């Protein structure tokens, strides 16, 4: 017993660098951000304490509420749609392409779908900016080339369709992530389960519904959780593609906080937006992990 405790204490020493870095890079900046959210400060000089004024001001800020409505669209395009499509694609690649065409073909398709994930978001954003350019973009040029001039749009400059355009780009960008995770999860599924289902006469959709989805449920939870958190704090794609415009139609909380922090020198107000966003992310992660653990406990994957 004494020896086991001594071993644990020795291992605990290796946690110290991680704890110090976590405190220095995550905890202390978060606490400082909360403190700034109760002040009026331009980033220069002494901040002045104003209590809850920034939070009260947020309640009447239409851009703030619009940014949170837009974040729901981002969650749909970055978490919901890629997860559903990625699940189907992974099942097709694993259960059909891999078995009937070959594993190399399945791996090649997986790499193609994952390619957008390895591209720097700045490069991907610039390329899509070229493609969606209203006058010289490839999309409008192609539409005009086949006589569909009426469908040509200012995809990122029209407030009525800019958010939809960004959502489409984010689906393209995110799709490879669930495909790779789900195909990795399918590697651990016992092949005899699929063989038994086939012997029972199950078609592809029935195997997908009753074998694939239940067997990789832990991976589905991971993809939904990480993708949703990424969508909640998405910044880079918005900055590169639209900078929140036109008319804030694609603005999101993280970019709205950035605008107040660095463009308007309104640090306290930007800190209050960041604090609310951080609290939402933390609460969502806790609730989701709790629901995941309960679900896995019911299915016998972990002890309750």
Tab-separated table of C-alpha atoms in Angstrom:
chain	number	residue	atom	x	y	z
A	1	UNK	CA	0.000	0.000	0.000
A	2	UNK	CA	2.803	2.350	0.992
A	3	UNK	CA	4.720	1.431	-2.162
A	4	UNK	CA	1.652	2.113	-4.367
A	5	UNK	CA	1.179	5.562	-2.792
A	6	UNK	CA	4.845	6.330	-3.327
A	7	UNK	CA	4.546	5.440	-7.028
A	8	UNK	CA	1.520	7.761	-7.395
A	9	UNK	CA	3.410	10.600	-5.724
A	10	UNK	CA	6.323	10.078	-8.094
A	11	UNK	CA	4.013	10.209	-11.121
A	12	UNK	CA	2.303	13.322	-9.755
A	13	UNK	CA	5.543	15.238	-10.193
A	14	UNK	CA	5.188	14.912	-13.966
A	15	UNK	CA	1.839	16.717	-13.811
A	16	UNK	CA	3.407	19.891	-12.418
A	17	UNK	CA	4.590	21.375	-15.779
A	18	UNK	CA	1.159	20.811	-17.293
A	19	UNK	CA	-0.612	22.318	-14.294
A	20	UNK	CA	1.682	25.363	-14.330
A	21	UNK	CA	1.143	25.905	-18.073
A	22	UNK	CA	-2.627	25.433	-17.725
A	23	UNK	CA	-2.729	27.981	-14.913
A	24	UNK	CA	-0.526	30.463	-16.780
A	25	UNK	CA	-2.139	30.156	-20.228
A	26	UNK	CA	-5.775	29.349	-19.414
A	27	UNK	CA	-6.799	30.084	-15.827
A	28	UNK	CA	-5.039	33.414	-15.249
A	29	UNK	CA	-6.065	34.995	-18.597
A	30	UNK	CA	-9.637	33.830	-18.006
A	31	UNK	CA	-9.700	35.402	-14.536
A	32	UNK	CA	-8.180	38.606	-15.924
A	33	UNK	CA	-10.801	38.652	-18.708
A	34	UNK	CA	-13.585	38.358	-16.129
A	35	UNK	CA	-12.059	41.216	-14.127
A	36	UNK	CA	-11.798	43.441	-17.237
A	37	UNK	CA	-15.443	42.745	-18.079
A	38	UNK	CA	-16.453	44.812	-15.048
A	39	UNK	CA	-14.435	47.827	-16.195
A	40	UNK	CA	-14.346	50.548	-18.826
A	41	UNK	CA	-10.908	50.452	-20.398
A	42	UNK	CA	-9.340	51.379	-23.725
A	43	UNK	CA	-6.312	49.165	-23.185
A	44	UNK	CA	-4.175	52.139	-22.116
A	45	UNK	CA	-4.096	53.693	-18.679
A	46	UNK	CA	-6.045	52.605	-15.628
A	47	UNK	CA	-9.320	50.700	-16.121
A	48	UNK	CA	-12.310	52.181	-14.263
A	49	UNK	CA	-14.707	49.922	-12.367
A	50	UNK	CA	-18.294	50.065	-13.703
A	51	UNK	CA	-19.775	46.880	-12.219
A	52	UNK	CA	-22.362	45.129	-14.412
A	53	UNK	CA	-22.782	47.991	-16.865
A	54	UNK	CA	-21.170	46.086	-19.771
A	55	UNK	CA	-23.457	43.083	-19.241
A	56	UNK	CA	-26.552	45.286	-18.997
A	57	UNK	CA	-25.503	47.034	-22.192
A	58	UNK	CA	-25.209	43.660	-23.940
A	59	UNK	CA	-28.883	42.949	-23.304
A	60	UNK	CA	-29.853	45.856	-25.594
A	61	UNK	CA	-27.142	45.265	-28.197
A	62	UNK	CA	-28.725	43.945	-31.415
A	63	UNK	CA	-25.342	42.939	-32.854
A	64	UNK	CA	-24.635	40.824	-29.787
A	65	UNK	CA	-27.900	38.905	-30.195
A	66	UNK	CA	-27.416	38.618	-33.945
A	67	UNK	CA	-23.960	37.123	-33.387
A	68	UNK	CA	-25.456	34.434	-31.159
A	69	UNK	CA	-28.163	33.673	-33.705
A	70	UNK	CA	-25.421	33.296	-36.292
A	71	UNK	CA	-23.544	30.923	-34.020
A	72	UNK	CA	-26.530	28.552	-34.160
A	73	UNK	CA	-26.104	28.509	-37.937
A	74	UNK	CA	-22.402	27.803	-37.450
A	75	UNK	CA	-23.194	24.872	-35.128
A	76	UNK	CA	-25.583	23.478	-37.732
A	77	UNK	CA	-23.018	23.763	-40.542
A	78	UNK	CA	-19.917	22.773	-38.550
A	79	UNK	CA	-21.276	20.087	-36.211
A	80	UNK	CA	-24.688	18.753	-37.272
A	81	UNK	CA	-24.368	18.517	-41.062
A	82	UNK	CA	-20.730	17.250	-41.173
A	83	UNK	CA	-21.505	14.650	-38.500
A	84	UNK	CA	-24.507	13.248	-40.372
A	85	UNK	CA	-22.858	13.310	-43.812
A	86	UNK	CA	-19.540	12.096	-42.359
A	87	UNK	CA	-21.271	9.156	-40.699
A	88	UNK	CA	-22.856	8.067	-43.975
A	89	UNK	CA	-19.628	8.580	-45.953
A	90	UNK	CA	-17.546	6.657	-43.398
A	91	UNK	CA	-20.016	3.770	-43.476
A	92	UNK	CA	-20.005	3.712	-47.297
A	93	UNK	CA	-16.201	3.833	-47.467
A	94	UNK	CA	-15.764	1.167	-44.802
A	95	UNK	CA	-18.637	-1.188	-45.526
A	96	UNK	CA	-18.855	-0.885	-49.324
A	97	UNK	CA	-15.822	0.744	-50.956
A	98	UNK	CA	-13.322	-0.951	-48.639
A	99	UNK	CA	-14.836	-4.399	-49.133
A	100	UNK	CA	-15.764	-4.299	-52.817
A	101	UNK	CA	-13.188	-1.907	-54.323
A	102	UNK	CA	-10.290	-2.151	-51.911
A	103	UNK	CA	-8.887	-0.581	-48.759
A	104	UNK	CA	-6.496	1.603	-50.763
A	105	UNK	CA	-9.398	3.241	-52.554
A	106	UNK	CA	-11.202	3.793	-49.260
A	107	UNK	CA	-8.041	5.331	-47.770
A	108	UNK	CA	-7.620	7.574	-50.834
A	109	UNK	CA	-11.188	8.872	-50.521
A	110	UNK	CA	-10.658	9.429	-46.786
A	111	UNK	CA	-7.529	11.492	-47.517
A	112	UNK	CA	-9.396	13.553	-50.123
A	113	UNK	CA	-12.199	14.345	-47.694
A	114	UNK	CA	-9.663	15.259	-45.000
A	115	UNK	CA	-7.585	17.521	-47.251
A	116	UNK	CA	-9.425	20.777	-46.305
A	117	UNK	CA	-8.561	20.140	-42.661
A	118	UNK	CA	-4.818	20.251	-43.319
A	119	UNK	CA	-5.033	23.484	-45.306
A	120	UNK	CA	-4.342	26.646	-43.271
A	121	UNK	CA	-7.638	28.433	-42.781
A	122	UNK	CA	-6.155	31.640	-44.216
A	123	UNK	CA	-5.312	29.891	-47.513
A	124	UNK	CA	-8.660	28.099	-47.656
A	125	UNK	CA	-10.456	31.393	-46.991
A	126	UNK	CA	-8.531	33.233	-49.706
A	127	UNK	CA	-9.238	30.469	-52.224
A	128	UNK	CA	-12.944	30.510	-51.413
A	129	UNK	CA	-12.885	34.293	-51.629
A	130	UNK	CA	-11.616	33.940	-55.193
A	131	UNK	CA	-14.172	31.261	-56.037
A	132	UNK	CA	-17.071	33.329	-54.665
A	133	UNK	CA	-15.930	36.693	-56.051
A	134	UNK	CA	-18.967	38.420	-57.673
A	135	UNK	CA	-17.267	39.416	-60.959
A	136	UNK	CA	-14.204	37.202	-61.471
A	137	UNK	CA	-15.069	34.240	-59.210
A	138	UNK	CA	-15.105	30.716	-60.614
A	139	UNK	CA	-18.642	30.010	-59.409
A	140	UNK	CA	-20.297	32.986	-61.105
A	141	UNK	CA	-18.151	32.480	-64.225
A	142	UNK	CA	-19.323	28.865	-64.432
A	143	UNK	CA	-22.959	29.866	-63.935
A	144	UNK	CA	-22.727	32.496	-66.684
A	145	UNK	CA	-20.915	30.020	-68.926
A	146	UNK	CA	-23.881	27.624	-68.863
A	147	UNK	CA	-26.437	30.397	-69.300
A	148	UNK	CA	-27.514	30.658	-65.658
A	149	UNK	CA	-26.708	34.352	-65.304
A	150	UNK	CA	-29.700	34.922	-63.043
A	151	UNK	CA	-28.187	32.607	-60.412
A	152	UNK	CA	-24.931	34.584	-60.205
A	153	UNK	CA	-24.721	36.398	-56.866
A	154	UNK	CA	-22.448	38.461	-54.698
A	155	UNK	CA	-22.091	35.416	-52.468
A	156	UNK	CA	-20.152	37.029	-49.621
A	157	UNK	CA	-21.252	40.639	-50.160
A	158	UNK	CA	-25.025	40.216	-50.082
A	159	UNK	CA	-26.363	40.200	-46.524
A	160	UNK	CA	-29.248	37.926	-47.521
A	161	UNK	CA	-27.004	35.028	-48.626
A	162	UNK	CA	-23.591	35.725	-47.047
A	163	UNK	CA	-24.278	33.556	-43.989
A	164	UNK	CA	-25.448	30.660	-46.181
A	165	UNK	CA	-22.284	30.975	-48.274
A	166	UNK	CA	-20.111	30.868	-45.159
A	167	UNK	CA	-22.063	27.860	-43.869
A	168	UNK	CA	-21.411	26.013	-47.142
A	169	UNK	CA	-17.672	26.739	-46.875
A	170	UNK	CA	-17.636	25.496	-43.277
A	171	UNK	CA	-19.369	22.238	-44.238
A	172	UNK	CA	-16.670	21.704	-46.880
A	173	UNK	CA	-13.978	22.530	-44.334
A	174	UNK	CA	-15.316	20.340	-41.517
A	175	UNK	CA	-16.488	17.246	-43.405
A	176	UNK	CA	-13.163	15.396	-43.379
A	177	UNK	CA	-12.851	15.439	-39.589
A	178	UNK	CA	-15.837	13.166	-38.788
A	179	UNK	CA	-15.025	10.908	-41.759
A	180	UNK	CA	-11.546	10.177	-40.365
A	181	UNK	CA	-12.765	9.716	-36.774
A	182	UNK	CA	-15.664	7.460	-37.768
A	183	UNK	CA	-13.542	5.296	-40.091
A	184	UNK	CA	-11.001	4.873	-37.286
A	185	UNK	CA	-13.854	3.870	-34.978
A	186	UNK	CA	-15.159	1.336	-37.478
A	187	UNK	CA	-11.738	-0.390	-37.493
A	188	UNK	CA	-12.399	-1.697	-33.988
A	189	UNK	CA	-15.851	-3.107	-34.788
A	190	UNK	CA	-15.855	-6.902	-34.864
A	191	UNK	CA	-16.317	-7.957	-38.553
A	192	UNK	CA	-18.369	-10.935	-37.415
A	193	UNK	CA	-21.157	-8.539	-36.416
A	194	UNK	CA	-21.468	-7.339	-40.017
A	195	UNK	CA	-21.235	-10.937	-41.297
A	196	UNK	CA	-23.969	-12.037	-38.909
A	197	UNK	CA	-26.154	-9.132	-40.030
A	198	UNK	CA	-25.614	-10.058	-43.685
A	199	UNK	CA	-26.473	-13.695	-42.984
A	200	UNK	CA	-29.700	-12.475	-41.373
A	201	UNK	CA	-30.523	-10.659	-44.606
A	202	UNK	CA	-29.830	-7.117	-43.465
A	203	UNK	CA	-29.283	-4.660	-46.309
A	204	UNK	CA	-26.747	-1.825	-46.223
A	205	UNK	CA	-29.077	0.697	-44.562
A	206	UNK	CA	-30.136	-1.816	-41.901
A	207	UNK	CA	-26.471	-2.599	-41.124
A	208	UNK	CA	-25.784	1.145	-40.970
A	209	UNK	CA	-28.645	1.769	-38.581
A	210	UNK	CA	-28.347	-1.267	-36.308
A	211	UNK	CA	-24.597	-1.998	-36.408
A	212	UNK	CA	-22.540	1.003	-37.505
A	213	UNK	CA	-24.225	3.784	-35.527
A	214	UNK	CA	-24.485	1.915	-32.175
A	215	UNK	CA	-20.936	0.558	-32.424
A	216	UNK	CA	-19.262	3.920	-32.943
A	217	UNK	CA	-21.460	5.936	-30.611
A	218	UNK	CA	-18.453	7.065	-28.483
A	219	UNK	CA	-16.816	8.522	-31.602
A	220	UNK	CA	-20.060	10.289	-32.518
A	221	UNK	CA	-20.117	11.935	-29.096
A	222	UNK	CA	-16.512	13.084	-29.488
A	223	UNK	CA	-17.141	14.548	-32.949
A	224	UNK	CA	-20.330	16.375	-31.916
A	225	UNK	CA	-18.716	17.781	-28.757
A	226	UNK	CA	-15.480	18.985	-30.338
A	227	UNK	CA	-17.165	20.308	-33.487
A	228	UNK	CA	-19.785	22.211	-31.495
A	229	UNK	CA	-17.154	23.812	-29.261
A	230	UNK	CA	-15.147	24.748	-32.353
A	231	UNK	CA	-18.287	26.278	-33.898
A	232	UNK	CA	-19.053	28.245	-30.718
A	233	UNK	CA	-15.652	29.938	-30.787
A	234	UNK	CA	-15.140	30.078	-34.558
A	235	UNK	CA	-13.085	33.106	-35.541
A	236	UNK	CA	-10.560	32.464	-38.329
A	237	UNK	CA	-12.978	31.615	-41.165
A	238	UNK	CA	-15.161	34.652	-40.377
A	239	UNK	CA	-12.126	36.923	-40.227
A	240	UNK	CA	-10.779	35.691	-43.562
A	241	UNK	CA	-14.047	35.421	-45.497
A	242	UNK	CA	-16.295	38.304	-44.427
A	243	UNK	CA	-14.964	40.033	-41.282
A	244	UNK	CA	-18.447	39.759	-39.856
A	245	UNK	CA	-20.121	41.584	-42.734
A	246	UNK	CA	-22.003	42.662	-44.637
A	247	UNK	CA	-24.042	44.568	-42.038
A	248	UNK	CA	-23.010	42.060	-39.331
A	249	UNK	CA	-24.931	39.311	-41.131
A	250	UNK	CA	-22.078	36.836	-40.526
A	251	UNK	CA	-20.794	38.226	-37.238
A	252	UNK	CA	-20.207	35.732	-34.427
A	253	UNK	CA	-19.468	36.319	-30.711
A	254	UNK	CA	-15.721	35.687	-30.927
A	255	UNK	CA	-15.319	38.134	-33.820
A	256	UNK	CA	-17.633	40.663	-32.159
A	257	UNK	CA	-15.441	40.470	-29.052
A	258	UNK	CA	-12.343	40.951	-31.238
A	259	UNK	CA	-13.879	44.038	-32.833
A	260	UNK	CA	-14.482	45.608	-29.433
A	261	UNK	CA	-11.098	44.561	-28.066
A	262	UNK	CA	-8.835	45.674	-30.901
A	263	UNK	CA	-10.750	47.816	-33.424
A	264	UNK	CA	-12.842	49.935	-31.041
A	265	UNK	CA	-10.478	49.863	-28.025
A	266	UNK	CA	-13.451	48.884	-25.869
A	267	UNK	CA	-11.683	46.223	-23.825
A	268	UNK	CA	-14.220	45.943	-21.010
A	269	UNK	CA	-17.144	45.407	-23.388
A	270	UNK	CA	-15.188	42.879	-25.455
A	271	UNK	CA	-14.210	41.060	-22.244
A	272	UNK	CA	-17.864	40.762	-21.220
A	273	UNK	CA	-18.705	39.136	-24.586
A	274	UNK	CA	-15.767	36.745	-24.214
A	275	UNK	CA	-16.794	35.857	-20.661
A	276	UNK	CA	-20.344	34.972	-21.702
A	277	UNK	CA	-19.037	32.889	-24.606
A	278	UNK	CA	-16.555	31.046	-22.347
A	279	UNK	CA	-19.280	30.277	-19.800
A	280	UNK	CA	-21.531	28.890	-22.562
A	281	UNK	CA	-18.707	26.659	-23.856
A	282	UNK	CA	-17.896	25.362	-20.352
A	283	UNK	CA	-21.542	24.670	-19.460
A	284	UNK	CA	-22.168	22.956	-22.798
A	285	UNK	CA	-19.074	20.747	-22.385
A	286	UNK	CA	-20.059	19.728	-18.836
A	287	UNK	CA	-23.671	18.940	-19.769
A	288	UNK	CA	-22.655	17.064	-22.911
A	289	UNK	CA	-19.985	14.984	-21.142
A	290	UNK	CA	-22.476	14.155	-18.385
A	291	UNK	CA	-25.041	13.043	-20.977
A	292	UNK	CA	-22.384	11.009	-22.795
A	293	UNK	CA	-21.340	9.242	-19.606
A	294	UNK	CA	-24.939	8.417	-18.725
A	295	UNK	CA	-25.573	7.072	-22.201
A	296	UNK	CA	-22.435	4.934	-22.145
A	297	UNK	CA	-23.266	3.696	-18.639
A	298	UNK	CA	-26.695	2.569	-19.838
A	299	UNK	CA	-25.117	0.760	-22.784
A	300	UNK	CA	-22.505	-0.869	-20.518
A	301	UNK	CA	-19.476	0.845	-22.083
A	302	UNK	CA	-18.411	2.401	-18.756
A	303	UNK	CA	-19.293	1.841	-15.127
A	304	UNK	CA	-21.865	4.320	-13.777
